[in-house]
Amino acid sequence: MSRRQFLQATGGVALGALLAACAAPAAAPSSGAAGEAAPAQGAKEINFLVRPDIRSAYAADAAAEAWNAEFEQKIVLDEPAGAADTKIQAAMAAGDLIWDGFAVIEGPWAIESWVSRQLIQPLDDLIAVSTVPDADKVIPAIIPSVLESSKYEGKQYTIPGNVGSVALGWFFEPLEAAGVEPPQTWDEVRAAAEKIKEAAPDWTPFDAACSPLCDHISMIWGATSTPLTDEGLVDWTGEASIAALKWKQEMVAAGLMPGVHSESFGNWLKGGTAIMSSYDVHGTMAQQTFGVDAATTGINIRREKDNPQAGAPFWLNGSVVLQNAENPQGMIDFYLWWFGPSNKATGQQIATVAAKPAY
């Protein structure tokens, strides 16, 4: 069963039931092909740097445990402290890079930057010689538009895990304390944040998971039908962008949102932020910690209630192989096994937690 078929099969199941099942310890993914040939390059270790939110959302620890039980090469997980790209680039410059791959970068938005800085390498040749079971079935299964978004100048640079977008999320407790309904528009978020600040002062009224994607870019998308210039760049100087900047400045000045977002996502996961614009899995992740009735995710913030304009910016979350990796083949072999069609547990995990399929 493909991930798309899985979503269709579970389409009639209540979200709460799906998330309750997901909140239990993740099942260890199995390739369903025990005893088949191990990946190439002998018993060389695979060192994998994984963003903390992806480590949780993709059940990476369970996947690593299952891989290590089945294959000769052992994978070791690590988490970045601070900005991953900065950390990786510094290690490369010092000649002491220890990681083979990283999860995740956002395609197509980040791929050009990572390629131009020589942080990642193309995957086509590595994929072609992989010996893991069903390796040749992974790429043809990727949704065509997602596959194109994983490429740069005709070469594939990421193995996608899921497609993401920006959306508002909220905890019900502070909204109920303030007597407000879940907001959708700029004005509604401002009004709700003002009432939350007064009625539930222990909560941060509003925040964004990161900037500029989850605040400025998402606001531009929800305020104009033409968020890009004729050159395909974000229209930073357009009317929608200037209005969004003014809105954020006024929110910060009124003490309704922080001006710095380095701790924003962590504060949300701790149950400290009432309303947040974020990656659209943040409501699901809060539900896993606090219960399915505690929080949820809505739609991208918009300027006018009845006009979504360009909608929401989207991206794919893609795993990459780093330039100068010690074991690039082992890394791509793990990716192809992790997201392969025989790995039912990974497919179910991603479809449940980050339910926008890439396959």
mmCIF file of C-alpha atoms in Angstrom:
data_model
loop_
_atom_site.group_PDB
_atom_site.id
_atom_site.type_symbol
_atom_site.label_atom_id
_atom_site.label_comp_id
_atom_site.label_asym_id
_atom_site.label_seq_id
_atom_site.Cartn_x
_atom_site.Cartn_y
_atom_site.Cartn_z
ATOM 1 C CA MET A 1 0.000 0.000 0.000
ATOM 2 C CA SER A 2 1.391 3.422 -0.966
ATOM 3 C CA ARG A 3 1.345 6.315 1.492
ATOM 4 C CA ARG A 4 -1.323 7.989 -0.630
ATOM 5 C CA GLN A 5 -3.448 4.828 -0.428
ATOM 6 C CA PHE A 6 -2.834 4.711 3.306
ATOM 7 C CA LEU A 7 -4.190 8.235 3.671
ATOM 8 C CA GLN A 8 -7.233 7.358 1.585
ATOM 9 C CA ALA A 9 -7.825 4.232 3.657
ATOM 10 C CA THR A 10 -7.666 6.191 6.884
ATOM 11 C CA GLY A 11 -9.568 9.183 5.580
ATOM 12 C CA GLY A 12 -12.714 8.262 7.475
ATOM 13 C CA VAL A 13 -10.955 7.738 10.794
ATOM 14 C CA ALA A 14 -11.309 10.521 13.340
ATOM 15 C CA LEU A 15 -8.173 12.632 13.734
ATOM 16 C CA GLY A 16 -8.282 12.124 17.460
ATOM 17 C CA ALA A 17 -8.066 8.355 17.062
ATOM 18 C CA LEU A 18 -5.130 8.648 14.693
ATOM 19 C CA LEU A 19 -3.258 10.945 17.042
ATOM 20 C CA ALA A 20 -4.022 8.829 20.087
ATOM 21 C CA ALA A 21 -2.484 5.864 18.333
ATOM 22 C CA CYS A 22 0.460 7.994 17.301
ATOM 23 C CA ALA A 23 1.060 9.133 20.866
ATOM 24 C CA ALA A 24 2.003 5.609 21.847
ATOM 25 C CA PRO A 25 5.664 4.592 21.388
ATOM 26 C CA ALA A 26 6.368 4.402 17.681
ATOM 27 C CA ALA A 27 6.566 0.940 16.200
ATOM 28 C CA ALA A 28 10.002 0.043 14.892
ATOM 29 C CA PRO A 29 9.879 0.263 11.102
ATOM 30 C CA SER A 30 10.652 -2.944 9.295
ATOM 31 C CA SER A 31 11.734 -3.289 5.711
ATOM 32 C CA GLY A 32 9.933 -6.611 5.496
ATOM 33 C CA ALA A 33 13.003 -8.052 3.832
ATOM 34 C CA ALA A 34 15.141 -9.472 6.615
ATOM 35 C CA GLY A 35 18.115 -11.482 5.469
ATOM 36 C CA GLU A 36 18.517 -9.675 2.138
ATOM 37 C CA ALA A 37 21.802 -8.146 1.048
ATOM 38 C CA ALA A 38 23.237 -5.442 3.279
ATOM 39 C CA PRO A 39 24.142 -2.071 1.737
ATOM 40 C CA ALA A 40 27.480 -1.526 0.097
ATOM 41 C CA GLN A 41 30.749 -0.380 1.705
ATOM 42 C CA GLY A 42 31.087 -3.090 4.340
ATOM 43 C CA ALA A 43 30.546 -2.282 7.991
ATOM 44 C CA LYS A 44 31.380 1.429 7.834
ATOM 45 C CA GLU A 45 29.343 3.519 10.290
ATOM 46 C CA ILE A 46 26.642 5.939 9.072
ATOM 47 C CA ASN A 47 26.496 9.230 10.972
ATOM 48 C CA PHE A 48 23.181 11.032 10.607
ATOM 49 C CA LEU A 49 22.377 14.554 11.823
ATOM 50 C CA VAL A 50 18.639 14.969 12.449
ATOM 51 C CA ARG A 51 16.617 18.028 13.409
ATOM 52 C CA PRO A 52 14.858 17.390 16.761
ATOM 53 C CA ASP A 53 11.332 17.916 15.408
ATOM 54 C CA ILE A 54 11.996 15.546 12.504
ATOM 55 C CA ARG A 55 13.548 12.988 14.831
ATOM 56 C CA SER A 56 10.243 12.881 16.677
ATOM 57 C CA ALA A 57 7.861 13.260 13.743
ATOM 58 C CA TYR A 58 9.579 10.588 11.639
ATOM 59 C CA ALA A 59 10.281 8.223 14.573
ATOM 60 C CA ALA A 60 13.946 8.282 13.572
ATOM 61 C CA ASP A 61 15.148 6.435 16.672
ATOM 62 C CA ALA A 62 12.854 3.511 16.000
ATOM 63 C CA ALA A 63 13.970 3.464 12.376
ATOM 64 C CA ALA A 64 17.642 3.489 13.374
ATOM 65 C CA GLU A 65 17.073 0.647 15.815
ATOM 66 C CA ALA A 66 15.355 -1.440 13.145
ATOM 67 C CA TRP A 67 18.040 -0.678 10.563
ATOM 68 C CA ASN A 68 20.841 -1.581 12.981
ATOM 69 C CA ALA A 69 19.153 -4.895 13.749
ATOM 70 C CA GLU A 70 18.922 -5.806 10.060
ATOM 71 C CA PHE A 71 22.014 -4.410 8.375
ATOM 72 C CA GLU A 72 25.748 -4.654 8.976
ATOM 73 C CA GLN A 73 26.400 -0.927 8.775
ATOM 74 C CA LYS A 74 25.197 0.810 11.933
ATOM 75 C CA ILE A 75 23.604 4.229 11.932
ATOM 76 C CA VAL A 76 24.296 6.763 14.682
ATOM 77 C CA LEU A 77 21.917 9.711 15.235
ATOM 78 C CA ASP A 78 22.941 13.190 16.325
ATOM 79 C CA GLU A 79 21.072 16.491 16.743
ATOM 80 C CA PRO A 80 22.320 19.927 15.693
ATOM 81 C CA ALA A 81 22.956 22.557 18.351
ATOM 82 C CA GLY A 82 21.917 25.790 16.701
ATOM 83 C CA ALA A 83 21.648 26.312 12.948
ATOM 84 C CA ALA A 84 22.490 23.050 11.198
ATOM 85 C CA ASP A 85 23.828 24.638 8.021
ATOM 86 C CA THR A 86 26.230 26.835 9.989
ATOM 87 C CA LYS A 87 27.414 23.866 12.018
ATOM 88 C CA ILE A 88 27.923 21.719 8.913
ATOM 89 C CA GLN A 89 29.728 24.459 6.989
ATOM 90 C CA ALA A 90 32.067 25.123 9.926
ATOM 91 C CA ALA A 91 32.901 21.421 10.220
ATOM 92 C CA MET A 92 33.651 21.224 6.493
ATOM 93 C CA ALA A 93 35.899 24.291 6.652
ATOM 94 C CA ALA A 94 37.809 22.783 9.578
ATOM 95 C CA GLY A 95 38.142 19.438 7.825
ATOM 96 C CA ASP A 96 36.467 17.539 10.646
ATOM 97 C CA LEU A 97 33.020 16.750 9.241
ATOM 98 C CA ILE A 98 31.652 13.685 11.038
ATOM 99 C CA TRP A 99 28.161 13.438 9.516
ATOM 100 C CA ASP A 100 27.139 11.736 6.313
ATOM 101 C CA GLY A 101 23.654 13.211 6.002
ATOM 102 C CA PHE A 102 21.153 15.635 7.440
ATOM 103 C CA ALA A 103 17.381 15.686 7.828
ATOM 104 C CA VAL A 104 15.875 17.917 6.750
ATOM 105 C CA ILE A 105 16.195 20.859 4.377
ATOM 106 C CA GLU A 106 13.201 22.504 2.738
ATOM 107 C CA GLY A 107 12.827 22.053 -0.986
ATOM 108 C CA PRO A 108 12.739 23.813 -3.275
ATOM 109 C CA TRP A 109 13.416 26.880 -1.113
ATOM 110 C CA ALA A 110 16.729 25.877 0.489
ATOM 111 C CA ILE A 111 18.262 23.570 -2.117
ATOM 112 C CA GLU A 112 19.980 26.238 -4.229
ATOM 113 C CA SER A 113 21.624 27.758 -1.151
ATOM 114 C CA TRP A 114 22.905 24.400 0.128
ATOM 115 C CA VAL A 115 24.197 23.457 -3.332
ATOM 116 C CA SER A 116 25.878 26.818 -3.999
ATOM 117 C CA ARG A 117 27.620 26.617 -0.620
ATOM 118 C CA GLN A 118 28.785 23.093 -1.507
ATOM 119 C CA LEU A 119 27.111 21.578 1.550
ATOM 120 C CA ILE A 120 25.305 18.730 -0.232
ATOM 121 C CA GLN A 121 25.920 16.399 -3.165
ATOM 122 C CA PRO A 122 23.656 15.065 -5.928
ATOM 123 C CA LEU A 123 22.071 11.692 -5.229
ATOM 124 C CA ASP A 124 21.427 10.255 -8.699
ATOM 125 C CA ASP A 125 24.555 8.083 -8.954
ATOM 126 C CA LEU A 126 24.261 6.888 -5.350
ATOM 127 C CA ILE A 127 20.626 5.911 -5.907
ATOM 128 C CA ALA A 128 21.481 4.061 -9.109
ATOM 129 C CA VAL A 129 23.926 1.667 -7.395
ATOM 130 C CA SER A 130 22.064 1.115 -4.125
ATOM 131 C CA THR A 131 21.588 -2.535 -3.175
ATOM 132 C CA VAL A 132 18.921 -2.139 -0.494
ATOM 133 C CA PRO A 133 15.647 -3.976 -1.224
ATOM 134 C CA ASP A 134 13.230 -1.963 -3.398
ATOM 135 C CA ALA A 135 15.726 0.878 -3.878
ATOM 136 C CA ASP A 136 14.637 1.195 -7.487
ATOM 137 C CA LYS A 137 11.007 1.711 -6.455
ATOM 138 C CA VAL A 138 11.447 4.766 -4.244
ATOM 139 C CA ILE A 139 12.032 7.566 -6.756
ATOM 140 C CA PRO A 140 9.270 6.496 -9.214
ATOM 141 C CA ALA A 141 6.811 6.559 -6.290
ATOM 142 C CA ILE A 142 7.420 10.225 -5.444
ATOM 143 C CA ILE A 143 4.577 12.561 -6.483
ATOM 144 C CA PRO A 144 5.884 14.273 -9.668
ATOM 145 C CA SER A 145 5.602 17.850 -8.403
ATOM 146 C CA VAL A 146 7.350 16.858 -5.169
ATOM 147 C CA LEU A 147 10.105 15.098 -7.114
ATOM 148 C CA GLU A 148 10.705 18.236 -9.197
ATOM 149 C CA SER A 149 10.926 20.252 -5.989
ATOM 150 C CA SER A 150 13.687 17.916 -4.763
ATOM 151 C CA LYS A 151 15.920 18.793 -7.721
ATOM 152 C CA TYR A 152 18.199 21.629 -8.711
ATOM 153 C CA GLU A 153 19.478 22.091 -12.252
ATOM 154 C CA GLY A 154 18.189 18.641 -13.181
ATOM 155 C CA LYS A 155 19.938 16.760 -10.379
ATOM 156 C CA GLN A 156 18.205 15.251 -7.361
ATOM 157 C CA TYR A 157 19.483 16.502 -4.020
ATOM 158 C CA THR A 158 16.914 15.289 -1.478
ATOM 159 C CA ILE A 159 14.897 12.217 -0.591
ATOM 160 C CA PRO A 160 11.551 13.703 0.490
ATOM 161 C CA GLY A 161 9.769 12.507 3.588
ATOM 162 C CA ASN A 162 6.651 14.656 3.559
ATOM 163 C CA VAL A 163 5.222 17.910 2.272
ATOM 164 C CA GLY A 164 4.673 20.708 4.752
ATOM 165 C CA SER A 165 2.995 24.105 4.858
ATOM 166 C CA VAL A 166 2.501 26.958 7.309
ATOM 167 C CA ALA A 167 -0.641 27.116 9.447
ATOM 168 C CA LEU A 168 -1.970 28.719 12.592
ATOM 169 C CA GLY A 169 -2.223 26.462 15.619
ATOM 170 C CA TRP A 170 -3.613 27.122 19.084
ATOM 171 C CA PHE A 171 -4.130 25.727 22.538
ATOM 172 C CA PHE A 172 -7.772 25.770 23.560
ATOM 173 C CA GLU A 173 -7.172 26.623 27.239
ATOM 174 C CA PRO A 174 -5.986 30.241 26.758
ATOM 175 C CA LEU A 175 -8.560 30.878 24.032
ATOM 176 C CA GLU A 176 -11.347 29.692 26.329
ATOM 177 C CA ALA A 177 -9.968 31.757 29.216
ATOM 178 C CA ALA A 178 -10.049 34.825 26.993
ATOM 179 C CA GLY A 179 -13.453 33.996 25.522
ATOM 180 C CA VAL A 180 -12.268 34.054 21.910
ATOM 181 C CA GLU A 181 -12.763 31.771 18.930
ATOM 182 C CA PRO A 182 -9.818 30.347 16.956
ATOM 183 C CA PRO A 183 -8.583 33.198 14.739
ATOM 184 C CA GLN A 184 -7.960 33.158 11.006
ATOM 185 C CA THR A 185 -7.129 36.724 9.995
ATOM 186 C CA TRP A 186 -4.528 39.301 10.984
ATOM 187 C CA ASP A 187 -7.155 41.338 12.835
ATOM 188 C CA GLU A 188 -8.583 38.285 14.588
ATOM 189 C CA VAL A 189 -5.123 37.178 15.748
ATOM 190 C CA ARG A 190 -4.431 40.674 17.093
ATOM 191 C CA ALA A 191 -7.771 40.841 18.922
ATOM 192 C CA ALA A 192 -7.373 37.339 20.373
ATOM 193 C CA ALA A 193 -3.796 38.052 21.481
ATOM 194 C CA GLU A 194 -4.888 41.211 23.313
ATOM 195 C CA LYS A 195 -7.566 39.326 25.243
ATOM 196 C CA ILE A 196 -5.246 36.395 26.006
ATOM 197 C CA LYS A 197 -2.588 38.752 27.357
ATOM 198 C CA GLU A 198 -5.141 40.080 29.833
ATOM 199 C CA ALA A 199 -6.992 36.858 30.701
ATOM 200 C CA ALA A 200 -4.118 34.340 30.605
ATOM 201 C CA PRO A 201 -0.904 36.283 31.285
ATOM 202 C CA ASP A 202 1.231 33.156 31.768
ATOM 203 C CA TRP A 203 0.864 32.401 28.056
ATOM 204 C CA THR A 204 2.736 34.031 25.187
ATOM 205 C CA PRO A 205 -0.265 35.336 23.223
ATOM 206 C CA PHE A 206 1.138 34.828 19.702
ATOM 207 C CA ASP A 207 4.383 33.704 18.113
ATOM 208 C CA ALA A 208 5.878 32.310 14.920
ATOM 209 C CA ALA A 209 8.051 29.202 14.798
ATOM 210 C CA CYS A 210 10.690 30.884 12.665
ATOM 211 C CA SER A 211 11.235 33.995 10.644
ATOM 212 C CA PRO A 212 10.720 34.851 7.853
ATOM 213 C CA LEU A 213 8.978 31.662 6.684
ATOM 214 C CA CYS A 214 6.377 31.233 9.401
ATOM 215 C CA ASP A 215 5.582 34.886 9.903
ATOM 216 C CA HIS A 216 6.483 37.223 7.062
ATOM 217 C CA ILE A 217 6.349 34.876 4.076
ATOM 218 C CA SER A 218 3.182 33.159 5.277
ATOM 219 C CA MET A 219 1.530 36.541 5.819
ATOM 220 C CA ILE A 220 2.467 37.646 2.291
ATOM 221 C CA TRP A 221 0.939 34.448 0.876
ATOM 222 C CA GLY A 222 -2.282 35.103 2.785
ATOM 223 C CA ALA A 223 -2.479 38.751 1.744
ATOM 224 C CA THR A 224 -1.893 38.790 -2.007
ATOM 225 C CA SER A 225 -2.542 36.569 -5.005
ATOM 226 C CA THR A 226 0.884 37.466 -6.410
ATOM 227 C CA PRO A 227 3.442 36.764 -3.654
ATOM 228 C CA LEU A 228 6.285 36.359 -6.161
ATOM 229 C CA THR A 229 7.865 38.847 -8.526
ATOM 230 C CA ASP A 230 8.196 38.253 -12.255
ATOM 231 C CA GLU A 231 11.657 36.865 -11.492
ATOM 232 C CA GLY A 232 10.173 34.226 -9.175
ATOM 233 C CA LEU A 233 11.412 35.866 -5.966
ATOM 234 C CA VAL A 234 9.385 36.678 -2.873
ATOM 235 C CA ASP A 235 7.980 40.191 -3.294
ATOM 236 C CA TRP A 236 9.617 41.705 -0.219
ATOM 237 C CA THR A 237 8.885 45.293 -1.248
ATOM 238 C CA GLY A 238 5.238 44.861 -2.250
ATOM 239 C CA GLU A 239 2.266 46.312 -0.383
ATOM 240 C CA ALA A 240 1.439 43.013 1.336
ATOM 241 C CA SER A 241 4.988 42.657 2.648
ATOM 242 C CA ILE A 242 5.108 46.214 4.002
ATOM 243 C CA ALA A 243 1.714 45.767 5.676
ATOM 244 C CA ALA A 244 2.826 42.487 7.250
ATOM 245 C CA LEU A 245 5.987 44.131 8.593
ATOM 246 C CA LYS A 246 3.956 46.939 10.148
ATOM 247 C CA TRP A 247 1.541 44.412 11.714
ATOM 248 C CA LYS A 248 4.412 42.478 13.298
ATOM 249 C CA GLN A 249 6.080 45.636 14.589
ATOM 250 C CA GLU A 250 2.862 46.697 16.275
ATOM 251 C CA MET A 251 2.366 43.219 17.770
ATOM 252 C CA VAL A 252 5.872 43.233 19.249
ATOM 253 C CA ALA A 253 5.494 46.782 20.539
ATOM 254 C CA ALA A 254 2.257 45.810 22.286
ATOM 255 C CA GLY A 255 3.880 42.807 23.968
ATOM 256 C CA LEU A 256 1.690 40.379 22.037
ATOM 257 C CA MET A 257 4.499 38.434 20.335
ATOM 258 C CA PRO A 258 8.261 38.070 20.811
ATOM 259 C CA GLY A 259 10.626 39.900 18.532
ATOM 260 C CA VAL A 260 13.075 36.980 18.442
ATOM 261 C CA HIS A 261 12.040 33.444 17.532
ATOM 262 C CA SER A 262 14.998 31.277 18.613
ATOM 263 C CA GLU A 263 12.968 29.606 21.388
ATOM 264 C CA SER A 264 9.553 29.843 19.766
ATOM 265 C CA PHE A 265 8.996 26.246 18.707
ATOM 266 C CA GLY A 266 10.350 24.891 21.975
ATOM 267 C CA ASN A 267 8.039 27.182 23.938
ATOM 268 C CA TRP A 268 5.092 25.893 21.915
ATOM 269 C CA LEU A 269 6.033 22.283 22.632
ATOM 270 C CA LYS A 270 6.196 23.124 26.345
ATOM 271 C CA GLY A 271 2.652 24.508 26.227
ATOM 272 C CA GLY A 272 3.682 28.134 26.692
ATOM 273 C CA THR A 273 2.342 29.810 23.534
ATOM 274 C CA ALA A 274 -1.381 30.317 22.954
ATOM 275 C CA ILE A 275 -1.446 30.848 19.163
ATOM 276 C CA MET A 276 1.402 30.167 16.776
ATOM 277 C CA SER A 277 2.073 30.337 13.058
ATOM 278 C CA SER A 278 4.255 27.343 12.365
ATOM 279 C CA TYR A 279 4.960 24.216 10.375
ATOM 280 C CA ASP A 280 1.599 22.518 10.103
ATOM 281 C CA VAL A 281 2.595 19.588 12.334
ATOM 282 C CA HIS A 282 2.804 21.727 15.457
ATOM 283 C CA GLY A 283 -0.777 21.076 16.503
ATOM 284 C CA THR A 284 -0.257 17.327 16.143
ATOM 285 C CA MET A 285 2.957 17.430 18.155
ATOM 286 C CA ALA A 286 1.250 19.395 20.931
ATOM 287 C CA GLN A 287 -1.546 16.839 20.985
ATOM 288 C CA GLN A 288 0.970 14.045 21.461
ATOM 289 C CA THR A 289 2.234 15.755 24.609
ATOM 290 C CA PHE A 290 -0.886 17.330 26.084
ATOM 291 C CA GLY A 291 -3.729 15.255 24.617
ATOM 292 C CA VAL A 292 -5.839 15.418 21.503
ATOM 293 C CA ASP A 293 -8.277 17.926 23.012
ATOM 294 C CA ALA A 294 -5.571 20.379 24.111
ATOM 295 C CA ALA A 295 -4.514 21.900 20.787
ATOM 296 C CA THR A 296 -5.031 21.775 17.061
ATOM 297 C CA THR A 297 -3.922 23.231 13.721
ATOM 298 C CA GLY A 298 -6.010 25.401 11.413
ATOM 299 C CA ILE A 299 -5.133 27.187 8.172
ATOM 300 C CA ASN A 300 -2.570 29.785 7.197
ATOM 301 C CA ILE A 301 -3.153 33.288 8.547
ATOM 302 C CA ARG A 302 -4.903 35.479 6.000
ATOM 303 C CA ARG A 303 -5.609 39.175 5.695
ATOM 304 C CA GLU A 304 -9.276 38.861 4.703
ATOM 305 C CA LYS A 305 -11.493 36.147 6.138
ATOM 306 C CA ASP A 306 -13.170 35.160 2.871
ATOM 307 C CA ASN A 307 -10.128 35.515 0.613
ATOM 308 C CA PRO A 308 -7.168 33.136 1.048
ATOM 309 C CA GLN A 309 -5.260 34.924 -1.754
ATOM 310 C CA ALA A 310 -2.204 32.731 -2.610
ATOM 311 C CA GLY A 311 -3.008 30.337 0.231
ATOM 312 C CA ALA A 312 0.041 29.076 2.108
ATOM 313 C CA PRO A 313 3.713 28.559 1.237
ATOM 314 C CA PHE A 314 4.577 24.875 0.974
ATOM 315 C CA TRP A 315 7.781 22.872 0.910
ATOM 316 C CA LEU A 316 9.037 19.332 1.006
ATOM 317 C CA ASN A 317 11.094 18.096 3.920
ATOM 318 C CA GLY A 318 14.023 16.359 2.287
ATOM 319 C CA SER A 319 16.947 14.354 3.652
ATOM 320 C CA VAL A 320 20.325 15.093 2.077
ATOM 321 C CA VAL A 321 23.793 13.573 1.733
ATOM 322 C CA LEU A 322 26.531 15.976 2.761
ATOM 323 C CA GLN A 323 29.463 16.942 0.563
ATOM 324 C CA ASN A 324 32.671 15.164 1.631
ATOM 325 C CA ALA A 325 30.691 12.575 3.601
ATOM 326 C CA GLU A 326 32.689 9.564 4.755
ATOM 327 C CA ASN A 327 29.898 7.156 3.862
ATOM 328 C CA PRO A 328 27.595 8.708 1.255
ATOM 329 C CA GLN A 329 26.456 5.339 -0.096
ATOM 330 C CA GLY A 330 25.518 4.069 3.326
ATOM 331 C CA MET A 331 23.544 7.263 3.950
ATOM 332 C CA ILE A 332 21.534 7.039 0.732
ATOM 333 C CA ASP A 333 20.960 3.335 1.355
ATOM 334 C CA PHE A 334 19.388 4.192 4.713
ATOM 335 C CA TYR A 335 17.164 6.851 3.140
ATOM 336 C CA LEU A 336 15.933 4.482 0.432
ATOM 337 C CA TRP A 337 15.171 1.832 3.053
ATOM 338 C CA TRP A 338 13.583 4.369 5.435
ATOM 339 C CA PHE A 339 11.174 5.738 2.842
ATOM 340 C CA GLY A 340 10.908 2.601 0.733
ATOM 341 C CA PRO A 341 7.561 1.001 -0.156
ATOM 342 C CA SER A 342 8.188 -2.024 2.047
ATOM 343 C CA ASN A 343 8.692 0.079 5.160
ATOM 344 C CA LYS A 344 5.066 0.146 6.307
ATOM 345 C CA ALA A 345 5.713 1.538 9.779
ATOM 346 C CA THR A 346 7.541 4.610 8.464
ATOM 347 C CA GLY A 347 4.784 5.238 5.937
ATOM 348 C CA GLN A 348 2.144 5.035 8.655
ATOM 349 C CA GLN A 349 4.168 7.192 11.061
ATOM 350 C CA ILE A 350 4.670 10.029 8.582
ATOM 351 C CA ALA A 351 1.125 9.844 7.216
ATOM 352 C CA THR A 352 -0.263 10.090 10.755
ATOM 353 C CA VAL A 353 1.980 12.804 12.168
ATOM 354 C CA ALA A 354 2.762 14.819 9.025
ATOM 355 C CA ALA A 355 -0.199 13.874 6.890
ATOM 356 C CA LYS A 356 0.777 15.373 3.544
ATOM 357 C CA PRO A 357 2.319 12.549 1.548
ATOM 358 C CA ALA A 358 5.323 12.867 -0.723
ATOM 359 C CA TYR A 359 4.636 9.439 -2.251
#
